[in-house]
XYZ file of C-alpha atoms in Angstrom:
326
model
C 189.189 29.229 -77.845
C 185.829 28.646 -79.492
C 183.735 31.680 -80.272
C 180.222 32.085 -78.986
C 178.150 32.870 -82.091
C 178.525 29.521 -83.875
C 178.018 27.573 -80.685
C 175.027 29.636 -79.614
C 173.288 29.708 -82.967
C 173.657 25.976 -83.384
C 172.483 25.375 -79.836
C 169.375 27.518 -80.124
C 168.373 25.962 -83.423
C 169.343 22.359 -82.822
C 168.441 22.110 -79.179
C 165.042 23.646 -79.740
C 164.133 20.206 -81.074
C 162.711 21.800 -84.175
C 165.118 19.727 -86.193
C 168.367 17.822 -86.121
C 167.080 15.222 -83.664
C 165.882 11.860 -84.980
C 162.125 11.504 -85.059
C 160.210 8.744 -83.329
C 156.564 7.869 -83.197
C 154.492 8.480 -80.100
C 154.165 4.708 -79.785
C 157.966 4.319 -79.780
C 158.283 6.949 -77.074
C 155.516 5.357 -75.010
C 157.436 2.074 -75.003
C 160.628 3.743 -73.759
C 162.560 2.681 -71.709
C 163.008 -0.935 -72.664
C 166.031 -1.595 -70.447
C 168.103 -0.064 -67.654
C 168.467 3.719 -67.862
C 171.915 5.019 -66.969
C 172.379 8.573 -65.697
C 176.001 9.697 -65.750
C 176.828 12.434 -63.230
C 180.187 14.136 -63.934
C 180.619 15.367 -60.353
C 181.635 13.727 -57.087
C 178.850 12.254 -54.923
C 177.097 14.867 -52.800
C 177.157 17.664 -55.362
C 173.732 19.258 -55.977
C 173.073 17.512 -59.293
C 173.995 14.181 -57.706
C 171.507 14.816 -54.897
C 168.746 15.676 -57.371
C 169.122 12.601 -59.564
C 169.295 10.359 -56.500
C 165.997 11.810 -55.318
C 164.541 11.211 -58.774
C 165.951 7.690 -59.125
C 163.346 5.643 -57.187
C 160.477 7.692 -58.601
C 161.683 7.262 -62.170
C 162.158 3.533 -61.622
C 158.568 3.251 -60.456
C 157.304 5.371 -63.326
C 159.326 3.673 -66.065
C 159.281 0.114 -64.764
C 163.000 -0.250 -65.429
C 166.112 0.118 -63.239
C 167.733 3.560 -63.149
C 171.464 3.461 -62.412
C 173.514 6.509 -61.437
C 177.227 6.571 -62.227
C 179.515 9.343 -60.895
C 182.315 10.076 -63.341
C 183.941 13.358 -62.272
C 186.935 14.947 -63.932
C 187.987 17.713 -66.324
C 185.171 20.033 -65.286
C 182.550 17.464 -66.225
C 183.985 16.715 -69.657
C 184.799 13.062 -68.967
C 181.226 12.146 -68.091
C 179.744 14.403 -70.754
C 181.933 12.853 -73.451
C 180.776 9.370 -72.488
C 177.119 10.371 -72.789
C 177.680 12.296 -76.016
C 179.095 9.144 -77.588
C 176.466 6.762 -76.177
C 174.393 4.939 -78.774
C 172.266 2.629 -76.614
C 169.343 5.061 -76.395
C 169.203 4.730 -72.601
C 172.087 6.891 -71.357
C 171.530 10.412 -69.976
C 173.707 13.112 -68.421
C 172.847 14.868 -65.162
C 175.195 17.851 -65.019
C 175.603 21.530 -64.184
C 174.859 23.781 -67.133
C 178.503 24.896 -67.097
C 179.388 21.749 -69.045
C 177.810 23.390 -72.109
C 177.911 27.109 -71.216
C 181.438 27.461 -69.781
C 183.548 24.499 -70.892
C 183.524 25.319 -74.634
C 185.374 28.531 -73.749
C 187.945 26.871 -71.477
C 188.927 23.661 -73.254
C 190.332 23.566 -76.768
C 189.736 19.812 -76.891
C 186.542 18.705 -75.173
C 186.301 15.270 -76.732
C 182.748 16.127 -77.795
C 180.853 19.030 -79.336
C 178.181 20.252 -76.895
C 176.328 21.972 -79.730
C 176.125 18.869 -81.915
C 176.431 15.879 -79.609
C 174.149 16.807 -76.675
C 170.662 18.233 -76.345
C 169.067 19.552 -73.147
C 166.126 17.518 -71.933
C 165.243 19.794 -69.022
C 166.701 22.275 -66.558
C 165.888 20.530 -63.300
C 166.735 23.235 -60.758
C 168.553 26.515 -60.326
C 171.202 27.051 -57.687
C 173.398 29.822 -56.346
C 176.881 30.176 -55.028
C 177.225 31.719 -51.574
C 180.108 34.004 -50.728
C 181.344 32.789 -47.339
C 184.305 33.533 -45.098
C 185.830 32.074 -41.986
C 184.426 34.084 -39.043
C 187.978 34.860 -37.892
C 188.525 36.835 -41.102
C 186.286 39.573 -39.743
C 184.458 40.158 -43.031
C 180.772 40.837 -42.431
C 179.643 41.597 -45.974
C 180.870 41.432 -49.558
C 181.778 45.115 -49.664
C 184.112 44.703 -46.680
C 185.770 41.698 -48.303
C 186.316 43.556 -51.578
C 187.698 46.576 -49.723
C 190.187 44.380 -47.864
C 191.229 42.645 -51.090
C 192.097 45.998 -52.632
C 194.542 46.629 -49.807
C 196.134 43.200 -49.410
C 196.149 39.532 -50.280
C 192.915 37.570 -49.772
C 192.532 33.895 -50.649
C 189.349 32.239 -51.862
C 188.434 28.607 -52.378
C 186.419 27.216 -55.276
C 185.075 23.791 -56.147
C 187.432 23.652 -59.129
C 188.898 25.735 -61.929
C 186.241 26.699 -64.436
C 183.397 25.486 -62.222
C 180.426 27.570 -61.052
C 182.107 28.846 -57.893
C 185.261 29.886 -59.731
C 183.377 31.612 -62.544
C 181.039 33.408 -60.128
C 183.977 34.813 -58.172
C 185.869 35.828 -61.300
C 182.733 37.588 -62.525
C 182.595 39.506 -59.234
C 186.308 40.349 -59.309
C 186.088 41.511 -62.913
C 183.106 43.735 -62.107
C 184.906 45.365 -59.181
C 188.481 45.375 -60.547
C 189.710 43.429 -57.518
C 192.316 40.655 -57.324
C 192.231 37.613 -55.008
C 194.289 34.430 -54.866
C 192.340 31.443 -56.194
C 192.671 28.077 -54.401
C 190.821 25.393 -56.438
C 189.570 22.131 -54.906
C 188.078 18.946 -56.292
C 184.476 19.607 -55.371
C 182.562 21.992 -53.096
C 182.779 19.930 -49.893
C 186.587 19.971 -49.515
C 186.607 23.662 -50.442
C 184.051 24.456 -47.734
C 185.887 22.395 -45.124
C 189.144 24.264 -45.688
C 187.384 27.611 -45.323
C 185.854 26.319 -42.083
C 189.299 25.208 -40.952
C 190.893 28.532 -41.815
C 193.305 27.198 -44.441
C 191.609 29.558 -46.915
C 189.941 32.809 -45.880
C 186.847 32.777 -48.052
C 185.024 30.952 -50.803
C 182.250 31.368 -53.344
C 180.750 27.877 -52.961
C 177.399 26.316 -53.816
C 174.899 27.277 -51.126
C 173.652 23.694 -50.745
C 177.009 22.742 -49.258
C 177.861 25.816 -47.175
C 174.456 26.661 -45.680
C 174.757 24.159 -42.798
C 178.070 25.747 -41.812
C 176.549 29.224 -42.025
C 173.610 28.212 -39.865
C 175.820 26.753 -37.133
C 178.192 29.735 -37.159
C 181.266 28.014 -38.586
C 181.080 30.207 -41.691
C 179.876 33.759 -42.230
C 177.556 34.172 -45.218
C 178.222 37.451 -47.027
C 176.115 37.312 -50.191
C 174.505 35.009 -52.767
C 175.250 35.002 -56.463
C 171.743 35.042 -57.966
C 169.167 37.790 -58.323
C 167.031 36.703 -55.364
C 167.857 35.883 -51.757
C 167.872 32.329 -50.521
C 164.651 31.301 -48.738
C 166.900 29.262 -46.442
C 168.950 32.333 -45.461
C 166.777 35.385 -46.158
C 169.001 37.746 -44.155
C 171.934 37.276 -46.557
C 171.758 39.784 -49.432
C 172.489 39.209 -53.088
C 175.685 40.540 -54.640
C 173.440 42.885 -56.641
C 172.048 44.329 -53.409
C 175.399 44.569 -51.662
C 177.995 45.680 -54.156
C 177.387 45.190 -57.913
C 174.068 46.272 -59.372
C 172.653 43.772 -61.867
C 175.028 40.977 -60.863
C 173.540 37.579 -61.708
C 175.472 34.327 -61.478
C 172.612 31.847 -61.392
C 173.443 28.275 -62.385
C 171.333 25.261 -63.306
C 171.375 21.515 -62.828
C 170.381 19.947 -66.115
C 169.445 16.650 -67.695
C 171.025 16.193 -71.123
C 170.758 13.467 -73.745
C 172.804 12.338 -76.745
C 171.692 14.177 -79.856
C 170.882 10.806 -81.432
C 168.030 10.178 -78.993
C 164.705 10.528 -80.840
C 162.763 13.731 -80.327
C 159.633 12.026 -79.014
C 161.685 10.142 -76.419
C 163.323 13.378 -75.252
C 159.906 14.955 -74.877
C 158.643 11.961 -72.896
C 161.612 12.094 -70.518
C 161.168 15.826 -70.080
C 157.477 15.502 -69.265
C 158.031 12.651 -66.814
C 160.855 14.436 -64.991
C 158.985 17.762 -64.937
C 155.965 16.094 -63.347
C 158.169 14.815 -60.525
C 160.122 18.036 -60.070
C 156.982 20.148 -59.769
C 155.190 17.892 -57.297
C 154.784 19.662 -53.917
C 156.852 17.149 -51.956
C 159.733 17.187 -54.422
C 159.768 20.989 -54.636
C 159.896 21.114 -50.844
C 162.857 18.730 -50.740
C 164.696 20.847 -53.288
C 164.001 24.007 -51.324
C 165.455 22.396 -48.203
C 168.713 22.064 -50.158
C 168.423 25.669 -51.409
C 167.528 24.510 -54.908
C 164.627 25.918 -56.924
C 162.710 23.625 -59.285
C 162.705 24.914 -62.873
C 161.324 22.178 -65.174
C 161.539 24.165 -68.407
C 161.315 22.849 -71.964
C 164.284 21.901 -74.142
C 163.771 25.057 -76.218
C 163.688 27.259 -73.109
C 166.794 25.546 -71.791
C 168.593 26.146 -75.083
C 167.707 29.841 -75.008
C 169.009 30.283 -71.459
C 172.143 28.275 -72.300
C 172.852 30.609 -75.198
C 172.591 33.706 -73.010
C 174.749 32.228 -70.267
C 177.359 30.966 -72.731
C 177.769 34.529 -73.981
C 178.175 35.830 -70.419
C 180.718 33.229 -69.348
C 182.588 33.508 -72.621
C 183.207 37.176 -71.883
C 184.528 36.348 -68.404
C 186.791 33.554 -69.676
C 188.241 35.859 -72.331
C 188.674 38.728 -69.895
C 190.744 36.660 -67.460
C 192.402 34.658 -70.249
C 191.279 31.396 -68.693
C 192.236 28.188 -70.479
C 192.341 24.737 -68.901
C 194.153 22.705 -71.539
Protein backbone atom coordinates (compact mmCIF):
# COMPACT_ATOMS: atom_id res chain seq x y z
CA UNK A 1 0.00 0.00 0.00
CA UNK A 2 1.36 3.44 -0.82
CA UNK A 3 1.95 5.80 2.05
CA UNK A 4 0.38 9.21 2.21
CA UNK A 5 3.30 11.59 2.84
CA UNK A 6 5.12 11.13 -0.48
CA UNK A 7 1.90 11.22 -2.45
CA UNK A 8 0.58 14.25 -0.60
CA UNK A 9 3.77 16.27 -0.67
CA UNK A 10 4.23 15.67 -4.36
CA UNK A 11 0.60 16.50 -5.04
CA UNK A 12 0.62 19.76 -3.12
CA UNK A 13 3.83 20.93 -4.75
CA UNK A 14 3.32 19.65 -8.28
CA UNK A 15 -0.39 20.23 -8.58
CA UNK A 16 -0.12 23.76 -7.29
CA UNK A 17 1.15 24.53 -10.79
CA UNK A 18 4.11 26.32 -9.31
CA UNK A 19 6.33 23.95 -11.21
CA UNK A 20 6.54 20.58 -12.88
CA UNK A 21 3.99 21.47 -15.56
CA UNK A 22 5.21 22.53 -19.00
CA UNK A 23 4.97 26.25 -19.62
CA UNK A 24 3.10 27.81 -22.51
CA UNK A 25 2.66 31.36 -23.64
CA UNK A 26 -0.60 33.20 -23.17
CA UNK A 27 -0.93 33.23 -26.95
CA UNK A 28 -0.61 29.43 -27.07
CA UNK A 29 -3.29 29.07 -24.41
CA UNK A 30 -5.57 31.54 -26.19
CA UNK A 31 -5.41 29.40 -29.33
CA UNK A 32 -6.39 26.24 -27.44
CA UNK A 33 -8.27 24.07 -28.35
CA UNK A 34 -7.27 23.45 -31.93
CA UNK A 35 -9.22 20.21 -32.37
CA UNK A 36 -11.83 18.03 -30.68
CA UNK A 37 -11.61 17.95 -26.89
CA UNK A 38 -12.21 14.54 -25.34
CA UNK A 39 -13.45 14.23 -21.76
CA UNK A 40 -13.10 10.71 -20.38
CA UNK A 41 -15.55 9.87 -17.59
CA UNK A 42 -14.57 6.71 -15.65
CA UNK A 43 -18.11 6.07 -14.38
CA UNK A 44 -21.27 4.67 -15.94
CA UNK A 45 -23.66 7.15 -17.60
CA UNK A 46 -25.93 8.90 -15.11
CA UNK A 47 -23.38 9.26 -12.32
CA UNK A 48 -23.06 12.83 -10.98
CA UNK A 49 -19.80 13.63 -12.77
CA UNK A 50 -21.30 12.35 -16.03
CA UNK A 51 -24.31 14.63 -15.56
CA UNK A 52 -22.07 17.64 -14.91
CA UNK A 53 -19.85 17.24 -17.95
CA UNK A 54 -22.88 16.65 -20.17
CA UNK A 55 -24.34 19.93 -18.95
CA UNK A 56 -21.01 21.62 -19.66
CA UNK A 57 -20.54 20.00 -23.08
CA UNK A 58 -22.68 22.28 -25.30
CA UNK A 59 -21.52 25.40 -23.46
CA UNK A 60 -17.86 24.47 -23.82
CA UNK A 61 -18.35 23.69 -27.50
CA UNK A 62 -19.82 27.14 -28.03
CA UNK A 63 -17.07 28.78 -26.02
CA UNK A 64 -14.16 26.88 -27.57
CA UNK A 65 -15.45 26.57 -31.12
CA UNK A 66 -14.48 22.90 -31.22
CA UNK A 67 -16.40 19.65 -30.63
CA UNK A 68 -16.37 18.27 -27.08
CA UNK A 69 -16.79 14.50 -26.91
CA UNK A 70 -17.60 12.59 -23.73
CA UNK A 71 -16.50 8.97 -23.40
CA UNK A 72 -17.64 6.79 -20.47
CA UNK A 73 -14.97 4.26 -19.55
CA UNK A 74 -15.91 2.79 -16.16
CA UNK A 75 -14.01 0.06 -14.36
CA UNK A 76 -11.55 -0.59 -11.54
CA UNK A 77 -12.82 2.29 -9.42
CA UNK A 78 -12.10 4.79 -12.17
CA UNK A 79 -8.56 3.60 -12.83
CA UNK A 80 -9.17 2.47 -16.41
CA UNK A 81 -10.34 5.89 -17.58
CA UNK A 82 -7.81 7.74 -15.44
CA UNK A 83 -4.94 5.68 -16.84
CA UNK A 84 -5.98 6.50 -20.39
CA UNK A 85 -5.99 10.24 -19.65
CA UNK A 86 -2.74 10.08 -17.70
CA UNK A 87 -1.04 8.59 -20.75
CA UNK A 88 -2.66 10.91 -23.31
CA UNK A 89 -0.24 13.06 -25.28
CA UNK A 90 -2.57 14.83 -27.73
CA UNK A 91 -3.04 17.89 -25.51
CA UNK A 92 -6.83 17.69 -25.84
CA UNK A 93 -7.83 14.87 -23.48
CA UNK A 94 -9.26 15.56 -20.00
CA UNK A 95 -10.64 13.46 -17.15
CA UNK A 96 -13.96 14.16 -15.45
CA UNK A 97 -13.92 12.03 -12.30
CA UNK A 98 -14.73 11.81 -8.60
CA UNK A 99 -11.86 12.96 -6.42
CA UNK A 100 -11.59 9.41 -5.05
CA UNK A 101 -9.57 8.47 -8.13
CA UNK A 102 -6.65 10.42 -6.61
CA UNK A 103 -7.54 10.50 -2.89
CA UNK A 104 -8.68 6.90 -2.29
CA UNK A 105 -7.39 4.69 -5.10
CA UNK A 106 -3.66 5.08 -4.29
CA UNK A 107 -4.40 3.40 -0.95
CA UNK A 108 -6.44 0.54 -2.42
CA UNK A 109 -4.58 -0.52 -5.56
CA UNK A 110 -0.96 -1.63 -5.56
CA UNK A 111 -0.88 -1.29 -9.35
CA UNK A 112 -2.85 1.66 -10.68
CA UNK A 113 -1.31 1.79 -14.13
CA UNK A 114 -0.55 5.47 -13.53
CA UNK A 115 0.82 7.69 -10.77
CA UNK A 116 -1.84 10.22 -9.73
CA UNK A 117 0.82 12.43 -8.16
CA UNK A 118 2.99 12.59 -11.27
CA UNK A 119 0.73 11.88 -14.23
CA UNK A 120 -2.39 13.97 -13.45
CA UNK A 121 -3.01 17.51 -12.28
CA UNK A 122 -6.34 18.92 -11.07
CA UNK A 123 -7.79 21.60 -13.30
CA UNK A 124 -10.77 22.39 -11.08
CA UNK A 125 -13.11 20.91 -8.50
CA UNK A 126 -16.42 21.32 -10.29
CA UNK A 127 -18.89 20.46 -7.52
CA UNK A 128 -19.18 18.85 -4.12
CA UNK A 129 -21.59 16.04 -3.39
CA UNK A 130 -22.75 13.94 -0.46
CA UNK A 131 -23.77 10.39 0.14
CA UNK A 132 -27.19 9.87 1.71
CA UNK A 133 -27.80 7.09 4.20
CA UNK A 134 -31.07 5.50 3.09
CA UNK A 135 -33.05 2.42 4.05
CA UNK A 136 -36.02 0.54 2.71
CA UNK A 137 -39.08 1.83 4.62
CA UNK A 138 -39.93 -1.74 5.65
CA UNK A 139 -36.69 -1.88 7.65
CA UNK A 140 -38.24 0.43 10.23
CA UNK A 141 -35.12 2.56 10.67
CA UNK A 142 -36.03 6.23 11.09
CA UNK A 143 -32.59 7.70 11.76
CA UNK A 144 -28.92 6.77 11.67
CA UNK A 145 -28.75 6.13 15.41
CA UNK A 146 -31.52 3.54 15.17
CA UNK A 147 -29.76 1.81 12.28
CA UNK A 148 -26.46 1.67 14.17
CA UNK A 149 -28.20 0.36 17.28
CA UNK A 150 -29.84 -2.43 15.28
CA UNK A 151 -26.53 -3.32 13.61
CA UNK A 152 -24.93 -3.81 17.01
CA UNK A 153 -27.54 -6.43 17.82
CA UNK A 154 -27.79 -8.29 14.52
CA UNK A 155 -26.92 -8.49 10.86
CA UNK A 156 -27.69 -5.46 8.67
CA UNK A 157 -26.83 -5.27 4.97
CA UNK A 158 -25.89 -2.12 3.09
CA UNK A 159 -25.44 -1.43 -0.60
CA UNK A 160 -22.72 0.72 -2.14
CA UNK A 161 -21.95 1.89 -5.65
CA UNK A 162 -18.78 -0.22 -5.63
CA UNK A 163 -15.87 -1.29 -3.46
CA UNK A 164 -13.60 1.63 -2.69
CA UNK A 165 -16.04 4.18 -4.10
CA UNK A 166 -17.46 7.19 -2.23
CA UNK A 167 -20.47 5.34 -0.82
CA UNK A 168 -18.38 2.44 0.43
CA UNK A 169 -15.74 4.67 2.01
CA UNK A 170 -18.35 6.91 3.64
CA UNK A 171 -20.06 3.93 5.26
CA UNK A 172 -16.78 2.38 6.40
CA UNK A 173 -15.83 5.73 7.93
CA UNK A 174 -19.13 5.73 9.84
CA UNK A 175 -18.74 2.10 10.94
CA UNK A 176 -15.17 2.70 12.08
CA UNK A 177 -16.23 5.76 14.09
CA UNK A 178 -19.00 3.84 15.85
CA UNK A 179 -17.34 0.40 16.11
CA UNK A 180 -20.25 -1.21 14.26
CA UNK A 181 -20.22 -4.01 11.68
CA UNK A 182 -22.53 -4.34 8.65
CA UNK A 183 -22.49 -6.62 5.62
CA UNK A 184 -21.32 -4.79 2.50
CA UNK A 185 -23.07 -5.50 -0.83
CA UNK A 186 -21.18 -3.69 -3.65
CA UNK A 187 -22.81 -2.80 -6.98
CA UNK A 188 -21.54 -1.43 -10.27
CA UNK A 189 -22.76 2.12 -9.86
CA UNK A 190 -25.20 4.00 -7.61
CA UNK A 191 -28.36 3.37 -9.65
CA UNK A 192 -28.42 -0.44 -9.33
CA UNK A 193 -27.51 -0.12 -5.65
CA UNK A 194 -30.42 2.25 -5.03
CA UNK A 195 -32.86 0.06 -6.95
CA UNK A 196 -32.03 -3.00 -4.86
CA UNK A 197 -32.55 -1.04 -1.64
CA UNK A 198 -35.91 0.12 -3.03
CA UNK A 199 -36.74 -3.48 -3.89
CA UNK A 200 -35.76 -4.76 -0.46
CA UNK A 201 -32.94 -7.03 -1.63
CA UNK A 202 -30.62 -4.97 0.59
CA UNK A 203 -31.80 -3.17 3.72
CA UNK A 204 -29.89 0.09 3.46
CA UNK A 205 -27.30 2.00 1.51
CA UNK A 206 -25.00 5.00 1.72
CA UNK A 207 -25.50 6.21 -1.87
CA UNK A 208 -24.92 9.50 -3.67
CA UNK A 209 -27.82 11.83 -2.88
CA UNK A 210 -28.29 12.78 -6.54
CA UNK A 211 -29.49 9.25 -7.25
CA UNK A 212 -31.50 8.45 -4.11
CA UNK A 213 -33.28 11.77 -3.51
CA UNK A 214 -36.12 11.05 -5.97
CA UNK A 215 -36.83 7.79 -4.15
CA UNK A 216 -36.75 9.57 -0.79
CA UNK A 217 -39.15 12.23 -2.00
CA UNK A 218 -41.68 9.70 -3.29
CA UNK A 219 -41.47 7.56 -0.15
CA UNK A 220 -39.78 4.50 -1.65
CA UNK A 221 -36.71 5.10 0.51
CA UNK A 222 -36.28 6.60 3.97
CA UNK A 223 -33.50 9.18 4.20
CA UNK A 224 -31.65 8.90 7.52
CA UNK A 225 -28.67 11.25 7.22
CA UNK A 226 -26.24 12.91 4.80
CA UNK A 227 -22.49 12.47 4.83
CA UNK A 228 -21.29 16.09 4.62
CA UNK A 229 -21.15 18.87 7.18
CA UNK A 230 -24.28 20.67 5.95
CA UNK A 231 -27.80 19.49 5.20
CA UNK A 232 -29.02 19.12 1.66
CA UNK A 233 -31.06 22.10 0.41
CA UNK A 234 -33.16 19.53 -1.45
CA UNK A 235 -33.97 17.63 1.76
CA UNK A 236 -33.47 20.06 4.65
CA UNK A 237 -35.29 17.85 7.17
CA UNK A 238 -32.65 15.10 6.90
CA UNK A 239 -29.80 15.70 9.38
CA UNK A 240 -26.10 15.24 8.84
CA UNK A 241 -24.29 12.28 10.40
CA UNK A 242 -22.49 14.85 12.57
CA UNK A 243 -25.83 16.06 13.92
CA UNK A 244 -27.29 12.60 14.40
CA UNK A 245 -24.59 10.31 15.69
CA UNK A 246 -20.90 11.19 15.14
CA UNK A 247 -19.72 14.69 15.98
CA UNK A 248 -17.35 16.13 13.38
CA UNK A 249 -18.14 13.49 10.76
CA UNK A 250 -17.41 14.80 7.27
CA UNK A 251 -17.47 12.63 4.16
CA UNK A 252 -17.79 15.29 1.49
CA UNK A 253 -16.72 14.29 -2.02
CA UNK A 254 -15.97 16.25 -5.18
CA UNK A 255 -16.43 15.90 -8.91
CA UNK A 256 -13.24 17.05 -10.56
CA UNK A 257 -11.73 17.88 -13.92
CA UNK A 258 -8.18 16.57 -14.27
CA UNK A 259 -5.58 16.86 -17.02
CA UNK A 260 -2.42 15.00 -18.01
CA UNK A 261 0.58 16.49 -16.26
CA UNK A 262 2.10 17.19 -19.69
CA UNK A 263 -0.57 19.78 -20.51
CA UNK A 264 0.99 23.26 -20.40
CA UNK A 265 0.31 25.37 -17.34
CA UNK A 266 -1.26 28.25 -19.26
CA UNK A 267 -3.67 25.86 -20.99
CA UNK A 268 -4.70 24.37 -17.64
CA UNK A 269 -5.37 27.84 -16.31
CA UNK A 270 -7.44 28.72 -19.38
CA UNK A 271 -9.56 25.58 -19.03
CA UNK A 272 -10.04 26.25 -15.33
CA UNK A 273 -11.16 29.83 -15.92
CA UNK A 274 -13.55 28.87 -18.71
CA UNK A 275 -15.14 26.04 -16.73
CA UNK A 276 -15.36 28.13 -13.54
CA UNK A 277 -17.19 30.88 -15.41
CA UNK A 278 -19.81 28.36 -16.53
CA UNK A 279 -20.11 26.61 -13.17
CA UNK A 280 -20.68 29.86 -11.29
CA UNK A 281 -23.29 31.27 -13.66
CA UNK A 282 -26.70 31.52 -11.91
CA UNK A 283 -28.47 29.12 -14.27
CA UNK A 284 -25.77 26.46 -14.03
CA UNK A 285 -25.57 26.72 -10.24
CA UNK A 286 -29.33 26.28 -10.09
CA UNK A 287 -29.18 23.16 -12.26
CA UNK A 288 -26.50 21.69 -10.02
CA UNK A 289 -28.52 22.45 -6.92
CA UNK A 290 -31.50 20.62 -8.41
CA UNK A 291 -29.28 17.53 -8.52
CA UNK A 292 -28.07 18.17 -4.94
CA UNK A 293 -24.66 19.28 -6.17
CA UNK A 294 -22.89 22.43 -4.98
CA UNK A 295 -20.69 24.37 -7.41
CA UNK A 296 -17.12 24.76 -6.14
CA UNK A 297 -14.94 26.14 -8.97
CA UNK A 298 -11.70 26.33 -6.98
CA UNK A 299 -8.18 26.76 -8.32
CA UNK A 300 -5.75 23.92 -9.07
CA UNK A 301 -3.74 24.83 -5.96
CA UNK A 302 -6.85 24.81 -3.76
CA UNK A 303 -7.90 21.49 -5.24
CA UNK A 304 -4.47 20.02 -4.53
CA UNK A 305 -4.63 21.16 -0.91
CA UNK A 306 -8.06 19.60 -0.36
CA UNK A 307 -6.95 16.41 -2.14
CA UNK A 308 -4.01 16.11 0.23
CA UNK A 309 -6.22 16.41 3.30
CA UNK A 310 -8.77 13.93 1.99
CA UNK A 311 -6.09 11.45 0.91
CA UNK A 312 -4.82 11.40 4.49
CA UNK A 313 -8.34 10.79 5.83
CA UNK A 314 -9.19 7.99 3.41
CA UNK A 315 -5.77 6.43 3.82
CA UNK A 316 -6.46 6.01 7.52
CA UNK A 317 -9.82 4.35 6.80
CA UNK A 318 -8.35 2.01 4.17
CA UNK A 319 -5.59 0.95 6.56
CA UNK A 320 -7.99 0.52 9.46
CA UNK A 321 -10.24 -1.89 7.55
CA UNK A 322 -7.32 -3.44 5.67
CA UNK A 323 -8.95 -2.69 2.34
CA UNK A 324 -7.08 -3.72 -0.80
CA UNK A 325 -8.64 -4.20 -4.23
CA UNK A 326 -5.85 -5.92 -6.14
